[in-house]
Tab-separated table of C-alpha atoms in Angstrom:
chain	number	residue	atom	x	y	z
F	1	MET	CA	-64.220	3.944	22.859
F	2	HIS	CA	-63.334	7.606	22.471
F	3	TRP	CA	-64.438	9.398	19.289
F	4	SER	CA	-61.889	12.004	18.246
F	5	PHE	CA	-62.620	15.434	16.815
F	6	GLU	CA	-59.856	16.162	14.327
F	7	PRO	CA	-60.639	19.678	13.023
F	8	GLY	CA	-58.846	19.129	9.704
F	9	ALA	CA	-60.569	15.804	9.033
F	10	VAL	CA	-64.000	17.104	10.031
F	11	ALA	CA	-63.609	20.259	7.926
F	12	GLY	CA	-62.318	18.328	4.911
F	13	LEU	CA	-65.105	15.755	4.976
F	14	LEU	CA	-67.778	18.406	5.511
F	15	CYS	CA	-66.400	20.385	2.551
F	16	LEU	CA	-66.501	17.281	0.341
F	17	ALA	CA	-70.074	16.428	1.350
F	18	THR	CA	-71.315	20.025	1.043
F	19	GLY	CA	-69.564	20.565	-2.287
F	20	TYR	CA	-71.097	17.396	-3.697
F	21	ALA	CA	-74.591	18.333	-2.503
F	22	LEU	CA	-74.315	21.833	-4.005
F	23	ALA	CA	-72.904	20.468	-7.272
F	24	ALA	CA	-75.823	18.052	-7.527
F	25	THR	CA	-78.433	20.759	-6.911
F	26	ARG	CA	-77.783	24.490	-6.959
F	27	PHE	CA	-74.687	24.550	-9.194
F	28	ARG	CA	-75.530	21.693	-11.555
F	29	ALA	CA	-76.474	23.962	-14.481
F	30	ALA	CA	-73.352	26.105	-14.015
F	31	LEU	CA	-71.089	23.041	-13.918
F	32	LEU	CA	-72.661	21.650	-17.083
F	33	ARG	CA	-72.156	24.985	-18.846
F	34	LEU	CA	-68.538	25.383	-17.701
F	35	GLY	CA	-67.568	21.788	-18.378
F	36	GLY	CA	-69.053	21.592	-21.843
F	37	PRO	CA	-70.036	18.362	-23.576
F	38	PRO	CA	-68.101	15.155	-22.962
F	39	PRO	CA	-66.136	13.711	-25.890
F	40	ARG	CA	-68.132	11.511	-28.257
F	41	TRP	CA	-65.598	8.683	-28.103
F	42	LEU	CA	-65.673	6.194	-25.245
F	43	PRO	CA	-62.677	5.669	-22.983
F	44	PRO	CA	-61.289	2.115	-23.163
F	45	GLY	CA	-62.748	0.867	-19.879
F	46	ALA	CA	-66.142	2.611	-20.150
F	47	MET	CA	-69.281	0.478	-20.313
F	48	SER	CA	-71.380	3.223	-21.939
F	49	GLY	CA	-71.223	6.872	-22.887
F	50	GLU	CA	-71.506	9.592	-20.260
F	51	ARG	CA	-74.977	11.089	-19.914
F	52	LEU	CA	-74.443	14.776	-19.265
F	53	GLY	CA	-76.072	15.976	-16.043
F	54	ARG	CA	-77.126	12.510	-14.927
F	55	LEU	CA	-76.745	11.560	-11.255
F	56	THR	CA	-78.185	8.234	-10.107
F	57	PRO	CA	-79.286	7.258	-6.584
F	58	LEU	CA	-76.563	4.588	-6.607
F	59	GLN	CA	-73.902	7.238	-7.253
F	60	VAL	CA	-75.190	9.364	-4.385
F	61	LEU	CA	-75.208	6.298	-2.127
F	62	CYS	CA	-71.631	5.395	-3.102
F	63	PHE	CA	-70.337	8.922	-2.512
F	64	PHE	CA	-71.839	9.341	0.936
F	65	ALA	CA	-70.879	5.781	1.878
F	66	GLY	CA	-67.309	6.842	1.079
F	67	ILE	CA	-67.680	9.888	3.334
F	68	ILE	CA	-69.026	7.709	6.164
F	69	ILE	CA	-66.203	5.145	5.790
F	70	ALA	CA	-63.590	7.918	5.808
F	71	SER	CA	-65.240	9.396	8.926
F	72	LEU	CA	-65.093	6.019	10.679
F	73	ALA	CA	-61.410	5.669	9.764
F	74	LEU	CA	-60.429	9.156	10.946
F	75	LEU	CA	-62.804	9.973	13.807
F	76	SER	CA	-63.997	6.711	15.382
F	77	PRO	CA	-62.252	4.838	18.245
F	78	LEU	CA	-60.206	3.107	15.535
F	79	HIS	CA	-58.161	6.321	15.282
F	80	ASP	CA	-56.993	6.242	18.912
F	81	LEU	CA	-56.598	2.467	18.826
F	82	GLY	CA	-54.274	2.703	15.840
F	83	GLU	CA	-52.375	5.728	17.097
F	84	ARG	CA	-51.788	4.552	20.677
F	85	PHE	CA	-52.011	0.773	20.848
F	86	LEU	CA	-52.200	-1.433	17.750
F	87	LEU	CA	-50.263	-1.353	14.499
F	88	SER	CA	-53.063	-3.426	12.967
F	89	GLY	CA	-55.544	-0.700	13.910
F	90	HIS	CA	-53.397	1.903	12.192
F	91	MET	CA	-53.145	-0.236	9.057
F	92	ALA	CA	-56.914	-0.769	9.119
F	93	GLN	CA	-57.324	3.021	9.003
F	94	HIS	CA	-55.124	3.228	5.930
F	95	LEU	CA	-56.945	0.372	4.195
F	96	LEU	CA	-60.346	1.970	4.850
F	97	LEU	CA	-59.163	5.286	3.405
F	98	ILE	CA	-57.337	3.901	0.369
F	99	GLN	CA	-59.197	0.717	-0.539
F	100	VAL	CA	-62.773	1.517	0.495
F	101	ALA	CA	-63.485	5.253	0.841
F	102	ALA	CA	-61.416	6.420	-2.159
F	103	PRO	CA	-63.006	4.100	-4.769
F	104	LEU	CA	-66.486	4.793	-3.371
F	105	LEU	CA	-65.972	8.527	-3.898
F	106	LEU	CA	-64.936	7.925	-7.506
F	107	LEU	CA	-67.874	5.596	-8.127
F	108	GLY	CA	-70.211	8.250	-6.748
F	109	THR	CA	-68.912	11.229	-8.736
F	110	PRO	CA	-70.110	11.729	-12.336
F	111	GLY	CA	-67.723	13.154	-14.890
F	112	TRP	CA	-69.692	16.381	-15.392
F	113	MET	CA	-69.022	17.371	-11.770
F	114	LEU	CA	-65.247	17.142	-12.174
F	115	ARG	CA	-64.779	18.306	-15.767
F	116	PRO	CA	-64.896	22.093	-15.084
F	117	LEU	CA	-62.252	21.710	-12.371
F	118	LEU	CA	-59.968	19.493	-14.455
F	119	LYS	CA	-60.094	21.881	-17.421
F	120	ARG	CA	-58.700	24.866	-15.521
F	121	PRO	CA	-55.190	25.682	-14.288
F	122	PRO	CA	-53.494	24.641	-12.090
F	123	PHE	CA	-55.722	21.553	-11.837
F	124	ALA	CA	-55.472	20.771	-15.551
F	125	SER	CA	-51.683	20.437	-15.477
F	126	LEU	CA	-51.864	18.480	-12.212
F	127	ALA	CA	-54.434	16.107	-13.715
F	128	ARG	CA	-52.300	15.578	-16.835
F	129	THR	CA	-49.394	14.689	-14.556
F	130	LEU	CA	-51.177	12.363	-12.134
F	131	LEU	CA	-54.201	10.750	-13.770
F	132	SER	CA	-52.534	8.338	-16.162
F	133	PRO	CA	-51.585	4.823	-15.023
F	134	LEU	CA	-47.800	5.048	-14.589
F	135	PRO	CA	-47.752	8.354	-12.653
F	136	ALA	CA	-50.782	7.286	-10.578
F	137	PHE	CA	-49.029	4.036	-9.695
F	138	GLY	CA	-45.655	5.683	-9.065
F	139	PHE	CA	-46.727	8.668	-6.957
F	140	PHE	CA	-49.106	6.650	-4.806
F	141	ASN	CA	-46.632	3.891	-3.994
F	142	LEU	CA	-43.715	6.261	-3.491
F	143	VAL	CA	-45.702	8.192	-0.882
F	144	LEU	CA	-47.029	4.995	0.715
F	145	VAL	CA	-43.571	3.481	1.092
F	146	ALA	CA	-41.996	6.755	2.280
F	147	TRP	CA	-44.529	7.171	5.104
F	148	HIS	CA	-43.744	3.648	6.303
F	149	VAL	CA	-40.045	4.259	6.746
F	150	PRO	CA	-39.782	3.578	10.515
F	151	ALA	CA	-38.353	6.986	11.473
F	152	ILE	CA	-41.031	8.901	9.524
F	153	TYR	CA	-43.783	6.574	10.732
F	154	ASP	CA	-42.790	7.055	14.390
F	155	LEU	CA	-42.467	10.811	13.954
F	156	SER	CA	-46.002	11.037	12.545
F	157	LEU	CA	-47.384	9.293	15.640
F	158	HIS	CA	-45.877	12.020	17.849
F	159	MET	CA	-46.858	15.011	15.670
F	160	PRO	CA	-50.640	15.325	15.120
F	161	LEU	CA	-50.239	17.774	12.232
F	162	LEU	CA	-47.855	15.443	10.407
F	163	HIS	CA	-50.217	12.551	11.045
F	164	ALA	CA	-53.087	14.550	9.523
F	165	VAL	CA	-50.935	15.301	6.462
F	166	GLU	CA	-50.193	11.574	6.141
F	167	HIS	CA	-53.876	10.650	6.138
F	168	GLY	CA	-54.735	13.464	3.745
F	169	LEU	CA	-52.086	12.277	1.281
F	170	PHE	CA	-53.235	8.670	1.568
F	171	PHE	CA	-56.834	9.686	0.915
F	172	GLY	CA	-56.048	11.996	-1.990
F	173	LEU	CA	-53.510	9.730	-3.662
F	174	GLY	CA	-55.789	6.756	-2.989
F	175	ILE	CA	-58.301	8.447	-5.303
F	176	VAL	CA	-55.518	9.061	-7.842
F	177	SER	CA	-54.397	5.421	-7.658
F	178	TRP	CA	-57.942	4.196	-8.411
F	179	TRP	CA	-58.433	6.580	-11.335
F	180	PRO	CA	-57.096	4.222	-14.073
F	181	VAL	CA	-59.791	1.742	-12.980
F	182	LEU	CA	-62.729	3.946	-11.919
F	183	GLY	CA	-62.052	7.433	-13.316
F	184	PRO	CA	-65.333	9.076	-14.430
F	185	VAL	CA	-63.918	11.690	-16.865
F	186	ALA	CA	-63.405	10.456	-20.428
F	187	GLU	CA	-60.651	13.001	-21.134
F	188	TYR	CA	-58.549	11.133	-18.545
F	189	PRO	CA	-59.629	7.616	-19.499
F	190	ARG	CA	-59.600	4.352	-17.642
F	191	LEU	CA	-57.442	1.477	-18.781
F	192	PRO	CA	-59.000	-1.273	-20.920
F	193	TYR	CA	-60.254	-4.168	-18.812
F	194	GLY	CA	-57.158	-6.337	-19.269
F	195	GLY	CA	-54.993	-3.361	-18.330
F	196	GLN	CA	-57.108	-2.758	-15.227
F	197	VAL	CA	-56.503	-6.335	-14.064
F	198	LEU	CA	-52.745	-6.012	-14.548
F	199	TYR	CA	-52.705	-2.556	-12.946
F	200	LEU	CA	-54.499	-3.810	-9.826
F	201	PHE	CA	-52.201	-6.823	-9.628
F	202	PHE	CA	-49.059	-4.671	-9.736
F	203	GLN	CA	-50.695	-2.155	-7.396
F	204	SER	CA	-50.917	-4.902	-4.771
F	205	LEU	CA	-47.169	-5.624	-4.771
F	206	PRO	CA	-45.505	-2.567	-3.119
F	207	PRO	CA	-47.799	-2.619	-0.043
């Protein structure tokens, strides 16, 4: 029942939570000015147009629920259980990061928070590369499969830094893999609903 203190995980999650809180309060006006207006057209999977500067209680709840789930995956006794004893515990960590925490973060983040970042280099070129369906699918599953090659998997269990890199990649690319379904920025649109269903079906096959 030992709770671990992974400095990288703690620092990363604190930075995410603090950045979100500051973006929602002190820096909201600056982000709206830097990001500019959203496009007038609706992305294919959007239910309604983006309301600039809007942040709902449900979004805040989703974002911090994602932070809490990620903290449980990385810092709770599940971490030691998965690293030392049970393969199922280790897989539960990965599922919490990729299938629960990552989509909650996307659901909780409005487009106006991300737009200034995604408009500026080098993030703009990275977003153009990763945030469309085929690259999101390909990069995520390539990394997922590579980390589960037995030799690499075993090595990560004996090297804490490598293990932290693994979890960081899973978390980050988990967000990328959910973007075609839940992405909040219209300039990098979601798939239409039928495409989302097919995307999620094919996304389930490599794991």
